[in-house]
Tab-separated table of C-alpha atoms in Angstrom:
chain	number	residue	atom	x	y	z
A	1	MET	CA	-0.048	-0.046	0.057
A	2	THR	CA	1.106	3.542	-0.624
A	3	ASP	CA	-0.678	4.467	2.579
A	4	LEU	CA	2.698	5.248	4.272
A	5	ALA	CA	3.493	7.978	1.878
A	6	HIS	CA	0.190	9.718	2.347
A	7	SER	CA	0.387	12.959	4.206
A	8	HIS	CA	-2.680	13.765	6.200
A	9	ALA	CA	-4.129	16.136	3.725
A	10	GLU	CA	-5.640	18.974	5.527
A	11	ALA	CA	-9.339	18.928	4.606
A	12	ALA	CA	-9.996	21.018	7.688
A	13	ARG	CA	-10.161	24.767	7.233
A	14	ALA	CA	-13.197	25.579	9.330
A	15	SER	CA	-13.311	23.992	12.741
A	16	ASP	CA	-16.701	23.090	14.052
A	17	ARG	CA	-16.524	25.976	16.566
A	18	THR	CA	-16.460	28.632	13.994
A	19	LEU	CA	-19.200	26.930	12.035
A	20	PRO	CA	-22.140	29.306	12.351
A	21	GLN	CA	-20.275	32.124	10.623
A	22	ALA	CA	-18.541	29.821	8.236
A	23	LEU	CA	-21.589	28.015	7.022
A	24	GLY	CA	-23.057	30.936	5.403
A	25	ASP	CA	-20.232	31.421	2.992
A	26	HIS	CA	-19.993	27.907	1.789
A	27	ASP	CA	-22.132	25.981	-0.601
A	28	LEU	CA	-23.560	22.865	1.290
A	29	SER	CA	-21.938	20.451	-1.135
A	30	ASP	CA	-18.548	21.858	-0.247
A	31	LEU	CA	-18.978	20.785	3.350
A	32	ILE	CA	-18.212	17.311	4.620
A	33	GLY	CA	-19.341	16.115	8.058
A	34	CYS	CA	-17.302	13.247	9.608
A	35	PRO	CA	-19.571	10.197	9.688
A	36	SER	CA	-18.227	9.145	13.014
A	37	CYS	CA	-17.703	12.169	15.138
A	38	ASP	CA	-19.624	14.791	13.192
A	39	ALA	CA	-16.958	17.385	12.990
A	40	LEU	CA	-17.609	19.525	9.931
A	41	TYR	CA	-14.916	20.479	7.408
A	42	VAL	CA	-14.756	22.423	4.170
A	43	ALA	CA	-13.824	19.792	1.804
A	44	ARG	CA	-11.392	19.972	-1.244
A	45	MET	CA	-10.435	17.077	-3.389
A	46	PRO	CA	-7.010	15.678	-2.055
A	47	GLU	CA	-4.154	15.602	-4.378
A	48	GLN	CA	-3.391	12.449	-6.069
A	49	GLY	CA	-2.078	9.869	-3.385
A	50	GLU	CA	-3.209	12.012	-0.658
A	51	ARG	CA	-6.134	11.318	1.662
A	52	ALA	CA	-8.306	13.671	3.829
A	53	VAL	CA	-8.548	12.609	7.408
A	54	CYS	CA	-10.818	13.808	10.253
A	55	GLY	CA	-8.627	15.796	12.623
A	56	HIS	CA	-10.651	14.701	15.658
A	57	CYS	CA	-11.070	10.949	15.290
A	58	HIS	CA	-8.829	10.159	12.280
A	59	THR	CA	-11.462	8.597	10.245
A	60	VAL	CA	-10.504	8.555	6.599
A	61	LEU	CA	-12.988	10.961	4.902
A	62	ILE	CA	-11.731	11.180	1.333
A	63	ALA	CA	-9.355	8.785	-0.331
A	64	PRO	CA	-9.554	9.038	-4.113
A	65	ARG	CA	-7.451	6.655	-6.298
A	66	LYS	CA	-6.279	6.926	-9.843
A	67	LYS	CA	-8.746	4.963	-12.249
A	68	ALA	CA	-10.298	3.440	-9.158
A	69	GLY	CA	-13.658	3.175	-11.031
A	70	ALA	CA	-12.473	0.981	-13.818
A	71	ARG	CA	-10.511	-1.118	-11.471
A	72	ILE	CA	-13.523	-1.749	-9.011
A	73	LEU	CA	-15.762	-2.383	-12.076
A	74	ALA	CA	-13.407	-5.039	-13.252
A	75	LEU	CA	-12.995	-6.627	-9.835
A	76	SER	CA	-16.610	-6.699	-9.219
A	77	LEU	CA	-17.285	-8.465	-12.433
A	78	ALA	CA	-14.564	-11.059	-11.568
A	79	THR	CA	-16.226	-11.489	-8.230
A	80	LEU	CA	-19.673	-12.153	-9.764
A	81	ILE	CA	-18.114	-14.897	-12.023
A	82	LEU	CA	-16.246	-16.412	-9.156
A	83	VAL	CA	-19.262	-16.464	-6.718
A	84	VAL	CA	-21.314	-18.273	-9.394
A	85	GLY	CA	-18.534	-20.765	-10.033
A	86	ALA	CA	-17.736	-21.276	-6.406
A	87	LEU	CA	-21.348	-22.242	-5.621
A	88	PHE	CA	-21.586	-25.131	-7.982
A	89	PHE	CA	-18.290	-26.718	-8.120
A	90	PRO	CA	-17.205	-29.030	-5.192
A	91	PHE	CA	-15.583	-26.988	-2.416
A	92	LEU	CA	-13.913	-29.516	-0.164
A	93	GLU	CA	-13.552	-33.297	-0.155
A	94	ILE	CA	-12.993	-35.717	2.623
A	95	HIS	CA	-11.891	-39.356	2.636
A	96	ALA	CA	-11.575	-41.811	5.705
A	97	ALA	CA	-11.683	-45.562	5.871
A	98	GLY	CA	-12.985	-46.036	2.446
A	99	PHE	CA	-15.810	-43.493	2.749
A	100	GLY	CA	-15.780	-40.206	1.089
A	101	ASN	CA	-17.835	-37.024	0.936
A	102	ARG	CA	-17.678	-33.828	-0.993
A	103	ALA	CA	-19.401	-30.649	-0.134
A	104	SER	CA	-20.252	-27.481	-2.122
A	105	ILE	CA	-20.680	-24.116	-0.543
A	106	LEU	CA	-24.397	-24.543	-0.988
A	107	ASP	CA	-24.176	-27.748	1.214
A	108	VAL	CA	-22.177	-25.761	3.735
A	109	ALA	CA	-24.799	-23.175	3.963
A	110	SER	CA	-27.656	-25.733	4.226
A	111	SER	CA	-26.009	-27.828	6.880
A	112	PHE	CA	-28.154	-26.505	9.609
A	113	GLN	CA	-31.047	-28.611	8.468
A	114	SER	CA	-33.281	-29.537	11.343
A	115	ASN	CA	-36.180	-27.257	11.841
A	116	ARG	CA	-34.873	-25.159	14.648
A	117	MET	CA	-31.601	-24.557	12.610
A	118	ALA	CA	-33.333	-23.652	9.390
A	119	ALA	CA	-33.187	-20.000	10.206
A	120	LEU	CA	-29.431	-20.306	10.823
A	121	SER	CA	-28.956	-21.947	7.430
A	122	LEU	CA	-30.567	-18.976	5.800
A	123	ALA	CA	-28.471	-16.597	7.744
A	124	THR	CA	-25.245	-18.442	6.830
A	125	ALA	CA	-26.170	-18.541	3.188
A	126	ALA	CA	-27.003	-14.840	3.329
A	127	MET	CA	-23.676	-13.831	5.068
A	128	ILE	CA	-21.222	-15.845	2.866
A	129	VAL	CA	-22.863	-15.739	-0.503
A	130	VAL	CA	-26.073	-13.688	-0.953
A	131	VAL	CA	-25.018	-10.345	0.705
A	132	PRO	CA	-21.562	-10.181	-0.943
A	133	LEU	CA	-23.243	-11.013	-4.318
A	134	ILE	CA	-25.857	-8.350	-3.761
A	135	ARG	CA	-23.142	-5.712	-2.688
A	136	MET	CA	-21.239	-6.505	-5.973
A	137	VAL	CA	-24.333	-6.190	-8.176
A	138	LEU	CA	-25.261	-2.824	-6.539
A	139	ILE	CA	-21.701	-1.424	-6.999
A	140	LEU	CA	-21.771	-2.500	-10.661
A	141	TYR	CA	-25.126	-0.866	-11.100
A	142	VAL	CA	-23.884	2.373	-9.617
A	143	LEU	CA	-20.373	2.476	-11.142
A	144	THR	CA	-20.778	1.367	-14.638
A	145	PRO	CA	-22.406	4.558	-15.851
A	146	ILE	CA	-20.000	6.676	-13.897
A	147	VAL	CA	-16.842	4.834	-15.484
A	148	PHE	CA	-18.356	5.265	-19.075
A	149	ASP	CA	-19.124	8.837	-18.211
A	150	ALA	CA	-22.996	8.453	-18.709
A	151	LYS	CA	-25.967	9.312	-16.953
A	152	PRO	CA	-26.454	7.255	-13.632
A	153	PHE	CA	-29.009	4.584	-13.696
A	154	ALA	CA	-32.273	5.162	-11.931
A	155	GLN	CA	-32.256	4.881	-8.108
A	156	ALA	CA	-28.320	4.884	-8.303
A	157	ARG	CA	-28.088	6.736	-5.039
A	158	ARG	CA	-30.334	4.333	-3.064
A	159	ALA	CA	-28.463	1.457	-4.511
A	160	PHE	CA	-25.040	2.899	-3.423
A	161	ARG	CA	-26.366	3.603	0.134
A	162	TRP	CA	-27.674	-0.024	0.316
A	163	SER	CA	-24.381	-1.236	-0.859
A	164	GLN	CA	-22.711	0.549	2.022
A	165	GLU	CA	-25.158	-0.470	4.581
A	166	LEU	CA	-24.902	-4.060	3.790
A	167	LYS	CA	-21.009	-4.019	4.169
A	168	PRO	CA	-20.757	-5.285	7.717
A	169	TRP	CA	-22.904	-8.348	6.902
A	170	ALA	CA	-20.829	-9.530	4.159
A	171	MET	CA	-18.631	-12.079	5.889
A	172	ALA	CA	-16.887	-13.935	3.011
A	173	GLU	CA	-13.463	-13.314	4.473
A	174	ILE	CA	-14.593	-14.592	7.886
A	175	PHE	CA	-15.830	-17.699	6.232
A	176	ALA	CA	-12.521	-18.240	4.654
A	177	LEU	CA	-10.650	-18.159	7.977
A	178	GLY	CA	-13.466	-20.605	9.302
A	179	CYS	CA	-12.375	-22.980	6.542
A	180	ALA	CA	-8.831	-23.021	7.697
A	181	VAL	CA	-9.988	-23.706	11.271
A	182	ALA	CA	-12.212	-26.445	10.107
A	183	LEU	CA	-9.536	-28.057	8.049
A	184	VAL	CA	-7.145	-28.318	11.007
A	185	LYS	CA	-10.000	-29.739	12.989
A	186	VAL	CA	-10.545	-32.671	10.702
A	187	ALA	CA	-7.025	-33.081	9.507
A	188	ASP	CA	-6.187	-35.999	11.872
A	189	LEU	CA	-9.707	-37.554	11.279
A	190	ALA	CA	-9.529	-37.888	7.569
A	191	GLN	CA	-7.856	-36.938	4.420
A	192	ILE	CA	-8.866	-33.765	2.748
A	193	GLY	CA	-8.911	-32.541	-0.811
A	194	PHE	CA	-9.662	-29.178	-2.255
A	195	GLY	CA	-12.100	-28.775	-5.059
A	196	PRO	CA	-12.034	-25.920	-7.680
A	197	ALA	CA	-14.551	-23.904	-5.691
A	198	PHE	CA	-12.119	-23.675	-2.769
A	199	TRP	CA	-9.535	-21.735	-4.998
A	200	MET	CA	-12.252	-19.779	-6.505
A	201	PHE	CA	-13.484	-18.702	-3.205
A	202	SER	CA	-9.943	-17.840	-1.980
A	203	ALA	CA	-9.443	-15.689	-5.113
A	204	LEU	CA	-12.789	-14.079	-4.303
A	205	VAL	CA	-11.972	-13.115	-0.795
A	206	LEU	CA	-8.821	-11.392	-1.755
A	207	ILE	CA	-10.695	-9.582	-4.623
A	208	VAL	CA	-13.436	-8.322	-2.140
A	209	MET	CA	-10.919	-7.003	0.126
A	210	PHE	CA	-9.065	-5.053	-2.491
A	211	ASN	CA	-12.249	-3.795	-3.891
A	212	ASP	CA	-13.414	-2.258	-0.572
A	213	ASN	CA	-10.034	-0.542	-0.290
A	214	TYR	CA	-10.343	1.196	-3.657
A	215	LEU	CA	-13.730	2.480	-3.026
A	216	CYS	CA	-13.925	6.079	-1.970
A	217	THR	CA	-17.514	6.786	-1.032
A	218	TRP	CA	-17.107	10.514	-1.278
A	219	SER	CA	-15.689	10.463	-4.839
A	220	VAL	CA	-18.583	8.202	-5.881
A	221	TRP	CA	-21.126	10.517	-4.410
A	222	LYS	CA	-19.420	13.558	-6.031
A	223	SER	CA	-19.540	11.831	-9.469
A	224	LEU	CA	-23.321	10.820	-8.898
A	225	GLU	CA	-24.039	14.454	-8.280
A	226	LYS	CA	-22.298	15.776	-11.307
A	227	ARG	CA	-24.886	14.218	-13.465
A	228	PRO	CA	-28.235	13.872	-11.364
A	229	ASP	CA	-30.310	10.997	-12.090
B	1	MET	CA	-37.182	16.579	12.201
B	2	ASP	CA	-37.906	12.969	11.654
B	3	ALA	CA	-39.008	13.280	8.046
B	4	GLU	CA	-35.799	15.012	7.035
B	5	ARG	CA	-33.920	13.074	4.420
B	6	CYS	CA	-30.384	13.507	3.085
B	7	ALA	CA	-30.506	15.238	-0.300
B	8	ARG	CA	-27.644	13.193	-1.507
B	9	CYS	CA	-28.563	9.479	-0.696
B	10	GLY	CA	-32.056	9.686	0.764
B	11	ALA	CA	-31.125	8.351	4.224
B	12	ARG	CA	-33.173	9.424	7.113
B	13	LEU	CA	-31.431	12.366	9.042
B	14	VAL	CA	-31.204	12.983	12.769
B	15	SER	CA	-29.005	15.403	14.550
B	16	ARG	CA	-28.622	13.017	17.531
B	17	ASP	CA	-30.359	9.655	17.649
B	18	GLN	CA	-32.326	9.934	20.801
B	19	GLY	CA	-33.408	6.391	20.896
B	20	SER	CA	-29.906	5.165	20.260
B	21	ILE	CA	-28.837	4.439	23.832
B	22	SER	CA	-32.114	2.502	24.543
B	23	ARG	CA	-31.735	0.505	21.333
B	24	VAL	CA	-28.083	-0.223	22.354
B	25	TRP	CA	-29.184	-1.594	25.618
B	26	ALA	CA	-31.915	-3.716	24.106
B	27	TRP	CA	-29.768	-5.483	21.743
B	28	TRP	CA	-27.025	-5.882	24.297
B	29	ALA	CA	-29.280	-7.531	26.725
B	30	ALA	CA	-30.664	-9.885	23.936
B	31	GLY	CA	-27.086	-10.743	22.961
B	32	LEU	CA	-26.126	-11.446	26.558
B	33	ILE	CA	-29.108	-13.644	27.085
B	34	CYS	CA	-28.244	-15.857	24.080
B	35	TYR	CA	-24.597	-15.985	24.953
B	36	VAL	CA	-25.333	-17.941	28.204
B	37	PRO	CA	-26.850	-20.976	26.542
B	38	ALA	CA	-24.330	-20.681	23.733
B	39	ASN	CA	-21.634	-21.552	26.152
B	40	LEU	CA	-23.619	-24.065	28.279
B	41	TYR	CA	-24.940	-26.362	25.488
B	42	PRO	CA	-22.946	-28.329	22.947
B	43	MET	CA	-21.800	-26.578	19.774
B	44	LEU	CA	-20.683	-29.698	17.820
B	45	VAL	CA	-21.866	-33.274	18.159
B	46	THR	CA	-19.406	-35.861	16.843
B	47	ASP	CA	-20.325	-39.475	16.192
B	48	THR	CA	-17.666	-41.876	15.220
B	49	LEU	CA	-17.640	-45.708	15.142
B	50	VAL	CA	-16.496	-45.964	18.725
B	51	SER	CA	-17.693	-42.780	20.539
B	52	HIS	CA	-20.286	-40.205	20.804
B	53	GLN	CA	-19.076	-36.804	21.786
B	54	ALA	CA	-20.896	-33.358	22.270
B	55	SER	CA	-18.527	-30.470	22.895
B	56	THR	CA	-19.184	-26.987	23.977
B	57	ILE	CA	-17.262	-23.912	22.563
B	58	ILE	CA	-14.632	-23.899	25.308
B	59	GLY	CA	-14.489	-27.782	25.560
B	60	GLY	CA	-13.947	-27.949	21.896
B	61	ALA	CA	-11.131	-25.509	22.077
B	62	VAL	CA	-9.447	-27.323	24.936
B	63	GLU	CA	-9.681	-30.514	23.044
B	64	ILE	CA	-8.025	-28.898	19.916
B	65	ALA	CA	-5.234	-27.746	22.245
B	66	HIS	CA	-4.716	-31.259	23.579
B	67	HIS	CA	-4.190	-32.385	20.000
B	68	GLY	CA	-1.338	-29.877	19.770
B	69	SER	CA	-2.945	-27.301	17.520
B	70	TYR	CA	-2.494	-24.269	19.948
B	71	GLY	CA	-2.891	-21.705	17.257
B	72	ILE	CA	-6.276	-22.931	16.206
B	73	ALA	CA	-7.416	-23.311	19.826
B	74	ALA	CA	-6.390	-19.730	20.391
B	75	ILE	CA	-8.249	-18.421	17.333
B	76	ILE	CA	-11.459	-20.134	18.555
B	77	LEU	CA	-11.004	-18.825	22.154
B	78	ILE	CA	-10.261	-15.370	21.005
B	79	ALA	CA	-13.164	-15.311	18.601
B	80	SER	CA	-15.807	-17.003	20.546
B	81	VAL	CA	-14.914	-15.906	24.263
B	82	LEU	CA	-12.544	-12.924	24.348
B	83	ILE	CA	-14.058	-11.025	21.602
B	84	PRO	CA	-17.658	-11.435	22.644
B	85	MET	CA	-17.001	-10.756	26.328
B	86	GLY	CA	-14.749	-7.697	25.490
B	87	LYS	CA	-17.523	-6.531	23.300
B	88	PHE	CA	-20.278	-6.811	26.052
B	89	ILE	CA	-18.013	-4.688	28.346
B	90	ALA	CA	-16.867	-2.286	25.778
B	91	VAL	CA	-20.368	-1.524	24.452
B	92	ALA	CA	-21.793	-1.188	28.042
B	93	PHE	CA	-18.880	1.244	28.774
B	94	LEU	CA	-19.527	3.374	25.775
B	95	ALA	CA	-23.207	3.513	26.289
B	96	LEU	CA	-22.698	4.460	29.925
B	97	SER	CA	-20.012	7.104	29.311
B	98	ALA	CA	-22.131	8.655	26.562
B	99	ARG	CA	-24.595	9.706	29.133
B	100	ARG	CA	-22.353	10.397	32.138
B	101	GLY	CA	-19.040	11.476	30.413
B	102	SER	CA	-15.717	9.679	31.354
B	103	ARG	CA	-12.259	10.296	32.203
B	104	MET	CA	-11.070	8.372	29.180
B	105	SER	CA	-10.626	10.889	26.320
B	106	PRO	CA	-13.296	10.966	23.535
B	107	ASN	CA	-10.368	10.077	21.104
B	108	ARG	CA	-9.651	6.790	22.922
B	109	ARG	CA	-13.381	6.047	23.256
B	110	HIS	CA	-13.922	6.564	19.597
B	111	HIS	CA	-11.001	4.339	18.992
B	112	LEU	CA	-12.633	1.688	21.174
B	113	TYR	CA	-15.846	1.963	19.256
B	114	GLU	CA	-14.219	1.432	15.812
B	115	VAL	CA	-12.402	-1.687	17.103
B	116	VAL	CA	-15.700	-2.969	18.454
B	117	GLU	CA	-17.413	-2.334	15.258
B	118	PHE	CA	-14.600	-3.785	13.147
B	119	ILE	CA	-13.867	-6.977	15.228
B	120	GLY	CA	-17.490	-7.988	16.271
B	121	ARG	CA	-18.188	-9.787	13.013
B	122	TRP	CA	-15.192	-12.050	13.365
B	123	SER	CA	-16.865	-13.958	16.279
B	124	MET	CA	-19.011	-15.599	13.542
B	125	ILE	CA	-16.117	-17.640	12.599
B	126	ASP	CA	-17.055	-20.594	14.986
B	127	VAL	CA	-20.517	-20.806	13.484
B	128	PHE	CA	-18.924	-21.096	10.055
B	129	VAL	CA	-16.601	-23.747	11.316
B	130	VAL	CA	-19.586	-25.761	12.618
B	131	ALA	CA	-21.274	-25.363	9.313
B	132	ILE	CA	-18.324	-26.533	7.307
B	133	LEU	CA	-17.556	-29.529	9.463
B	134	SER	CA	-21.344	-30.704	9.587
B	135	ALA	CA	-21.548	-30.250	5.743
B	136	LEU	CA	-18.142	-32.166	5.114
B	137	VAL	CA	-17.957	-34.811	7.684
B	138	GLN	CA	-20.689	-37.048	6.720
B	139	LEU	CA	-19.078	-40.431	6.318
B	140	SER	CA	-22.111	-42.558	7.330
B	141	ALA	CA	-20.992	-44.822	10.153
B	142	VAL	CA	-17.306	-43.888	10.291
B	143	ALA	CA	-17.796	-40.302	11.423
B	144	GLN	CA	-20.587	-37.873	11.564
B	145	ILE	CA	-20.540	-34.350	12.739
B	146	ARG	CA	-23.862	-32.420	13.622
B	147	PRO	CA	-24.374	-28.896	14.890
B	148	GLY	CA	-25.564	-28.471	18.535
B	149	PRO	CA	-28.101	-26.227	19.827
B	150	ALA	CA	-25.371	-23.730	20.952
B	151	ALA	CA	-24.546	-23.064	17.249
B	152	LEU	CA	-27.996	-21.202	16.918
B	153	THR	CA	-27.802	-19.149	20.066
B	154	PHE	CA	-24.243	-18.144	19.503
B	155	ALA	CA	-24.998	-17.059	15.947
B	156	LEU	CA	-27.973	-15.036	17.488
B	157	SER	CA	-25.687	-13.523	20.149
B	158	VAL	CA	-23.183	-12.393	17.614
B	159	ILE	CA	-25.905	-10.724	15.401
B	160	PHE	CA	-27.480	-9.097	18.449
B	161	THR	CA	-24.270	-7.647	19.547
B	162	MET	CA	-23.502	-6.382	16.064
B	163	LEU	CA	-26.838	-4.693	15.993
B	164	SER	CA	-26.148	-3.290	19.509
B	165	ALA	CA	-22.857	-1.586	18.372
B	166	GLN	CA	-24.504	-0.365	15.090
B	167	SER	CA	-27.239	1.267	17.086
B	168	PHE	CA	-24.777	3.326	18.966
B	169	ASP	CA	-24.560	6.891	17.636
B	170	SER	CA	-20.833	7.441	17.933
B	171	ARG	CA	-21.214	11.207	17.759
B	172	LEU	CA	-22.580	10.833	21.237
B	173	ILE	CA	-19.066	10.360	22.547
B	174	TRP	CA	-17.994	13.742	21.381
B	175	ASP	CA	-20.823	15.728	22.646
B	176	LYS	CA	-19.938	15.865	26.331
B	177	ALA	CA	-16.333	16.997	25.566
B	178	ARG	CA	-17.580	19.766	23.141
B	179	GLU	CA	-20.125	20.912	25.673
B	180	ARG	CA	-17.331	21.446	28.153
B	181	GLU	CA	-15.036	22.990	25.637
B	182	ARG	CA	-17.843	25.464	24.790
B	183	LYS	CA	-18.394	26.294	28.483
B	184	THR	CA	-14.593	26.922	29.074
B	185	ALA	CA	-14.425	29.060	25.872
B	186	GLN	CA	-17.167	31.357	27.129
């Protein structure tokens, strides 16, 4: 990451205490409020490679990256393809004493089968597959027109807000670490094989993490506003 | 005020979420209630040719440690015991100190909140491990693994505490300090 080289770009020119006077002089769209501590700043686009950080709580406010849009688009598409693949190919295989079993991710998600556990099955499926998938589709929906410099699709703003609100519930990367733990647990019980879906899922987790890193919400909102829907 | 919406994204706007603290406590209590059975009942039921074994979260981790995988045992203990417990304490502290103020600086408390928000989801790992094991280890008579009742209550506990942390309006942390700043400035 180039983060180390980033200077803390000063996005802060008006502190919250001088706000009543300052507010009148500025267009509302020039102001940025810190989403975590509510300090208000006059925003300006940071230089390439810089980030704007809240002076109070150090939340990153603005972090644009070169050609981020196209990159995120490509990564989201890749994720979509990988998720579909990872769903249907065998995920893990196990062999012991002549018996064998292979499980796909769908099997894993539906492993809580008894009545009481059905809800848990749904939740698991949602957190490891459905929510990450929905987020990717929403991001594609919002960013595709922006990258190609066209008018945003209908409801693009709502779509982007939802994609941000769903973020904590997408747990693909946690599931990946869960796999590692599960494998160690059965390692002395049986022989394990990795199906193609396992590798697809590993790639997917990495991509999702990179993707979230690239996405600067403030820049996306700015671009959505340039061409109102 | 309730009907105000953000011109940019359409989200509902409130200056300070008055119901925030009550919702934090409601989810917090629900999480705690679910966390108790999650530790008492078995998480994983293993049937092999020679044995039938039901292990709780902590029992399972201790067993793994006996097999020599200390790293994995540590991951499970941290994710399923240390993180949830720490989260209960941290969220309670944040909710209390938002009302009464605290000697801990807002900066430190804000950091604490961010850590809680970031780390809470990782407790889900044990539920996923149970899901993977029970899907994979289905070798008829040789070995079978089934999820125990604790899997459900533990998952619920994690979800409830996540909702609790999300309900907290982190701007409340800064209000007390700013109030004081304003008073001294006058």
